[in-house]
Amino acid sequence: MSRAFEGFTRLETRAERGQDYALVRLMLAATRGDAGVGVAHPALLGARRVGRDLFLCATLPGVTVDEVQSAAEACAGIHVPGAPDAGPP
């Protein structure tokens, strides 16, 4: 995952793991040529397993911290009715 963020500085990383999901919330800032960093932006990467299915979750550039929180909750709560272990997390 670190390779995907080359050219960015991770200012904050928070990982959360449940029985069937893993989430990583990040604050990323573009690394500038003068050794500084730009404005920080929030991001989310996650995965949720339901039965034999795997759902990948991510936010798009430009989201707010609140939207990242909502996306994290939605990802952790993905369920498929009738699937084995389909109950909420």
Short mmCIF file of N, CA and C in Angstrom, two decimals:
data_model
loop_
_atom_site.label_atom_id
_atom_site.label_comp_id
_atom_site.label_asym_id
_atom_site.label_seq_id
_atom_site.Cartn_x
_atom_site.Cartn_y
_atom_site.Cartn_z
N MET A 1 0.82 -1.18 0.00
CA MET A 1 0.00 0.00 0.00
C MET A 1 0.87 1.25 0.00
N SER A 2 2.01 1.20 0.65
CA SER A 2 2.88 2.36 0.70
C SER A 2 3.30 2.83 -0.68
N ARG A 3 3.52 1.89 -1.58
CA ARG A 3 3.93 2.25 -2.93
C ARG A 3 2.85 3.06 -3.65
N ALA A 4 1.60 2.79 -3.36
CA ALA A 4 0.51 3.52 -4.00
C ALA A 4 0.48 4.98 -3.58
N PHE A 5 1.09 5.30 -2.46
CA PHE A 5 1.06 6.67 -1.93
C PHE A 5 2.40 7.39 -2.07
N GLU A 6 3.24 6.92 -2.97
CA GLU A 6 4.50 7.63 -3.21
C GLU A 6 4.16 9.03 -3.70
N GLY A 7 4.89 10.00 -3.22
CA GLY A 7 4.60 11.39 -3.57
C GLY A 7 3.65 12.05 -2.59
N PHE A 8 3.19 11.30 -1.59
CA PHE A 8 2.32 11.84 -0.56
C PHE A 8 2.93 11.58 0.81
N THR A 9 2.64 12.45 1.74
CA THR A 9 3.04 12.27 3.12
C THR A 9 1.82 11.86 3.92
N ARG A 10 1.95 10.77 4.65
CA ARG A 10 0.86 10.34 5.53
C ARG A 10 1.01 11.08 6.84
N LEU A 11 0.08 11.97 7.13
CA LEU A 11 0.15 12.75 8.35
C LEU A 11 -0.49 12.02 9.53
N GLU A 12 -1.40 11.13 9.21
CA GLU A 12 -2.10 10.37 10.25
C GLU A 12 -2.62 9.10 9.62
N THR A 13 -2.47 8.00 10.32
CA THR A 13 -3.00 6.73 9.85
C THR A 13 -3.69 6.06 11.02
N ARG A 14 -4.91 5.61 10.79
CA ARG A 14 -5.66 4.91 11.84
C ARG A 14 -6.24 3.63 11.25
N ALA A 15 -5.80 2.51 11.77
CA ALA A 15 -6.29 1.22 11.29
C ALA A 15 -7.32 0.67 12.27
N GLU A 16 -8.32 0.02 11.73
CA GLU A 16 -9.37 -0.61 12.54
C GLU A 16 -9.64 -1.97 11.94
N ARG A 17 -9.74 -2.96 12.80
CA ARG A 17 -9.96 -4.32 12.31
C ARG A 17 -11.04 -4.98 13.15
N GLY A 18 -11.99 -5.59 12.46
CA GLY A 18 -13.03 -6.36 13.11
C GLY A 18 -12.90 -7.80 12.67
N GLN A 19 -13.87 -8.62 13.05
CA GLN A 19 -13.82 -10.04 12.70
C GLN A 19 -13.78 -10.26 11.19
N ASP A 20 -14.57 -9.48 10.44
CA ASP A 20 -14.66 -9.69 9.00
C ASP A 20 -14.39 -8.43 8.18
N TYR A 21 -13.71 -7.45 8.78
CA TYR A 21 -13.40 -6.24 8.02
C TYR A 21 -12.10 -5.61 8.51
N ALA A 22 -11.50 -4.82 7.64
CA ALA A 22 -10.31 -4.04 7.97
C ALA A 22 -10.45 -2.69 7.29
N LEU A 23 -10.17 -1.62 8.03
CA LEU A 23 -10.28 -0.25 7.52
C LEU A 23 -9.01 0.51 7.83
N VAL A 24 -8.59 1.35 6.91
CA VAL A 24 -7.45 2.24 7.14
C VAL A 24 -7.91 3.64 6.76
N ARG A 25 -7.89 4.53 7.75
CA ARG A 25 -8.21 5.94 7.51
C ARG A 25 -6.89 6.71 7.49
N LEU A 26 -6.77 7.58 6.51
CA LEU A 26 -5.51 8.31 6.31
C LEU A 26 -5.78 9.80 6.18
N MET A 27 -4.78 10.58 6.55
CA MET A 27 -4.72 11.99 6.19
C MET A 27 -3.49 12.09 5.30
N LEU A 28 -3.70 12.47 4.05
CA LEU A 28 -2.62 12.52 3.06
C LEU A 28 -2.40 13.95 2.60
N ALA A 29 -1.13 14.30 2.40
CA ALA A 29 -0.78 15.59 1.84
C ALA A 29 0.28 15.36 0.77
N ALA A 30 0.16 16.08 -0.34
CA ALA A 30 1.14 15.96 -1.41
C ALA A 30 2.49 16.48 -0.92
N THR A 31 3.54 15.71 -1.19
CA THR A 31 4.89 16.14 -0.84
C THR A 31 5.32 17.16 -1.89
N ARG A 32 5.85 18.28 -1.42
CA ARG A 32 6.27 19.34 -2.33
C ARG A 32 7.77 19.28 -2.56
N GLY A 33 8.20 19.86 -3.64
CA GLY A 33 9.61 19.85 -4.00
C GLY A 33 10.52 20.58 -3.02
N ASP A 34 9.96 21.49 -2.22
CA ASP A 34 10.77 22.23 -1.25
C ASP A 34 10.83 21.53 0.11
N ALA A 35 10.54 20.25 0.11
CA ALA A 35 10.55 19.40 1.31
C ALA A 35 9.37 19.69 2.24
N GLY A 36 8.43 20.50 1.81
CA GLY A 36 7.23 20.75 2.59
C GLY A 36 6.12 19.82 2.14
N VAL A 37 4.96 20.03 2.72
CA VAL A 37 3.79 19.25 2.33
C VAL A 37 2.64 20.19 2.05
N GLY A 38 1.72 19.75 1.21
CA GLY A 38 0.54 20.54 0.87
C GLY A 38 -0.56 20.36 1.91
N VAL A 39 -1.74 20.75 1.53
CA VAL A 39 -2.92 20.63 2.39
C VAL A 39 -3.27 19.16 2.57
N ALA A 40 -3.63 18.79 3.79
CA ALA A 40 -3.99 17.39 4.09
C ALA A 40 -5.43 17.10 3.68
N HIS A 41 -5.63 15.89 3.16
CA HIS A 41 -6.96 15.43 2.74
C HIS A 41 -7.22 14.05 3.34
N PRO A 42 -8.44 13.79 3.80
CA PRO A 42 -8.77 12.48 4.36
C PRO A 42 -9.03 11.44 3.27
N ALA A 43 -8.80 10.18 3.63
CA ALA A 43 -9.05 9.07 2.71
C ALA A 43 -9.36 7.82 3.51
N LEU A 44 -10.00 6.86 2.86
CA LEU A 44 -10.33 5.57 3.47
C LEU A 44 -10.06 4.46 2.47
N LEU A 45 -9.47 3.39 2.95
CA LEU A 45 -9.35 2.13 2.22
C LEU A 45 -9.86 1.05 3.16
N GLY A 46 -10.65 0.12 2.64
CA GLY A 46 -11.17 -0.92 3.50
C GLY A 46 -11.61 -2.15 2.73
N ALA A 47 -11.87 -3.20 3.49
CA ALA A 47 -12.36 -4.45 2.92
C ALA A 47 -13.29 -5.10 3.94
N ARG A 48 -14.34 -5.73 3.42
CA ARG A 48 -15.31 -6.43 4.27
C ARG A 48 -15.63 -7.76 3.62
N ARG A 49 -15.49 -8.84 4.38
CA ARG A 49 -15.84 -10.18 3.89
C ARG A 49 -17.22 -10.55 4.43
N VAL A 50 -18.07 -11.01 3.52
CA VAL A 50 -19.39 -11.52 3.88
C VAL A 50 -19.51 -12.88 3.21
N GLY A 51 -19.49 -13.92 4.02
CA GLY A 51 -19.52 -15.27 3.45
C GLY A 51 -18.28 -15.47 2.58
N ARG A 52 -18.51 -15.81 1.31
CA ARG A 52 -17.39 -16.03 0.38
C ARG A 52 -17.09 -14.79 -0.45
N ASP A 53 -17.82 -13.69 -0.22
CA ASP A 53 -17.64 -12.47 -0.99
C ASP A 53 -16.72 -11.49 -0.25
N LEU A 54 -15.96 -10.72 -1.03
CA LEU A 54 -15.09 -9.69 -0.48
C LEU A 54 -15.47 -8.37 -1.13
N PHE A 55 -15.78 -7.38 -0.31
CA PHE A 55 -16.14 -6.05 -0.78
C PHE A 55 -14.98 -5.11 -0.46
N LEU A 56 -14.52 -4.36 -1.46
CA LEU A 56 -13.46 -3.39 -1.27
C LEU A 56 -14.09 -2.01 -1.20
N CYS A 57 -13.61 -1.19 -0.28
CA CYS A 57 -14.18 0.14 -0.05
C CYS A 57 -13.07 1.19 -0.14
N ALA A 58 -13.41 2.33 -0.69
CA ALA A 58 -12.47 3.44 -0.76
C ALA A 58 -13.24 4.73 -0.97
N THR A 59 -12.65 5.84 -0.56
CA THR A 59 -13.23 7.14 -0.83
C THR A 59 -12.53 7.76 -2.03
N LEU A 60 -13.21 8.71 -2.63
CA LEU A 60 -12.66 9.46 -3.75
C LEU A 60 -12.01 10.74 -3.23
N PRO A 61 -11.11 11.32 -4.00
CA PRO A 61 -10.50 12.60 -3.59
C PRO A 61 -11.57 13.67 -3.39
N GLY A 62 -11.34 14.52 -2.41
CA GLY A 62 -12.23 15.64 -2.17
C GLY A 62 -13.28 15.42 -1.10
N VAL A 63 -13.27 14.26 -0.44
CA VAL A 63 -14.27 14.01 0.61
C VAL A 63 -13.86 14.70 1.91
N THR A 64 -14.83 14.83 2.79
CA THR A 64 -14.58 15.42 4.10
C THR A 64 -14.29 14.33 5.13
N VAL A 65 -13.83 14.74 6.30
CA VAL A 65 -13.59 13.79 7.39
C VAL A 65 -14.90 13.09 7.77
N ASP A 66 -16.00 13.83 7.79
CA ASP A 66 -17.30 13.22 8.11
C ASP A 66 -17.71 12.18 7.07
N GLU A 67 -17.42 12.46 5.80
CA GLU A 67 -17.74 11.50 4.75
C GLU A 67 -16.87 10.24 4.86
N VAL A 68 -15.62 10.41 5.27
CA VAL A 68 -14.76 9.24 5.50
C VAL A 68 -15.33 8.41 6.65
N GLN A 69 -15.79 9.06 7.70
CA GLN A 69 -16.40 8.34 8.83
C GLN A 69 -17.64 7.57 8.38
N SER A 70 -18.49 8.21 7.59
CA SER A 70 -19.69 7.54 7.09
C SER A 70 -19.34 6.36 6.19
N ALA A 71 -18.33 6.54 5.34
CA ALA A 71 -17.90 5.45 4.45
C ALA A 71 -17.34 4.29 5.26
N ALA A 72 -16.60 4.57 6.33
CA ALA A 72 -16.04 3.51 7.18
C ALA A 72 -17.17 2.72 7.84
N GLU A 73 -18.16 3.42 8.35
CA GLU A 73 -19.30 2.74 8.98
C GLU A 73 -20.07 1.90 7.96
N ALA A 74 -20.25 2.44 6.76
CA ALA A 74 -20.97 1.70 5.72
C ALA A 74 -20.20 0.45 5.31
N CYS A 75 -18.88 0.58 5.17
CA CYS A 75 -18.06 -0.56 4.76
C CYS A 75 -18.11 -1.67 5.82
N ALA A 76 -17.94 -1.29 7.08
CA ALA A 76 -17.96 -2.28 8.16
C ALA A 76 -19.33 -2.94 8.29
N GLY A 77 -20.38 -2.24 7.86
CA GLY A 77 -21.73 -2.76 8.01
C GLY A 77 -22.31 -3.45 6.79
N ILE A 78 -21.52 -3.64 5.74
CA ILE A 78 -22.04 -4.31 4.55
C ILE A 78 -22.56 -5.70 4.92
N HIS A 79 -23.74 -6.03 4.44
CA HIS A 79 -24.26 -7.38 4.64
C HIS A 79 -25.05 -7.80 3.40
N VAL A 80 -25.15 -9.07 3.21
CA VAL A 80 -25.89 -9.64 2.10
C VAL A 80 -26.93 -10.56 2.70
N PRO A 81 -28.23 -10.22 2.58
CA PRO A 81 -29.26 -11.07 3.15
C PRO A 81 -29.15 -12.50 2.63
N GLY A 82 -29.22 -13.44 3.56
CA GLY A 82 -29.18 -14.84 3.21
C GLY A 82 -27.78 -15.43 3.08
N ALA A 83 -26.75 -14.58 3.10
CA ALA A 83 -25.38 -15.10 2.99
C ALA A 83 -24.94 -15.66 4.35
N PRO A 84 -24.10 -16.70 4.35
CA PRO A 84 -23.60 -17.20 5.62
C PRO A 84 -22.88 -16.08 6.37
N ASP A 85 -23.08 -16.00 7.65
CA ASP A 85 -22.46 -14.94 8.47
C ASP A 85 -22.83 -13.56 7.96
N ALA A 86 -24.08 -13.38 7.53
CA ALA A 86 -24.50 -12.12 6.93
C ALA A 86 -24.99 -11.11 7.95
N GLY A 87 -24.90 -11.42 9.21
CA GLY A 87 -25.35 -10.48 10.23
C GLY A 87 -24.48 -9.25 10.28
N PRO A 88 -24.96 -8.18 10.93
CA PRO A 88 -24.16 -6.97 11.05
C PRO A 88 -22.89 -7.24 11.84
N PRO A 89 -21.85 -6.40 11.65
CA PRO A 89 -20.56 -6.63 12.33
C PRO A 89 -20.68 -6.51 13.83
#
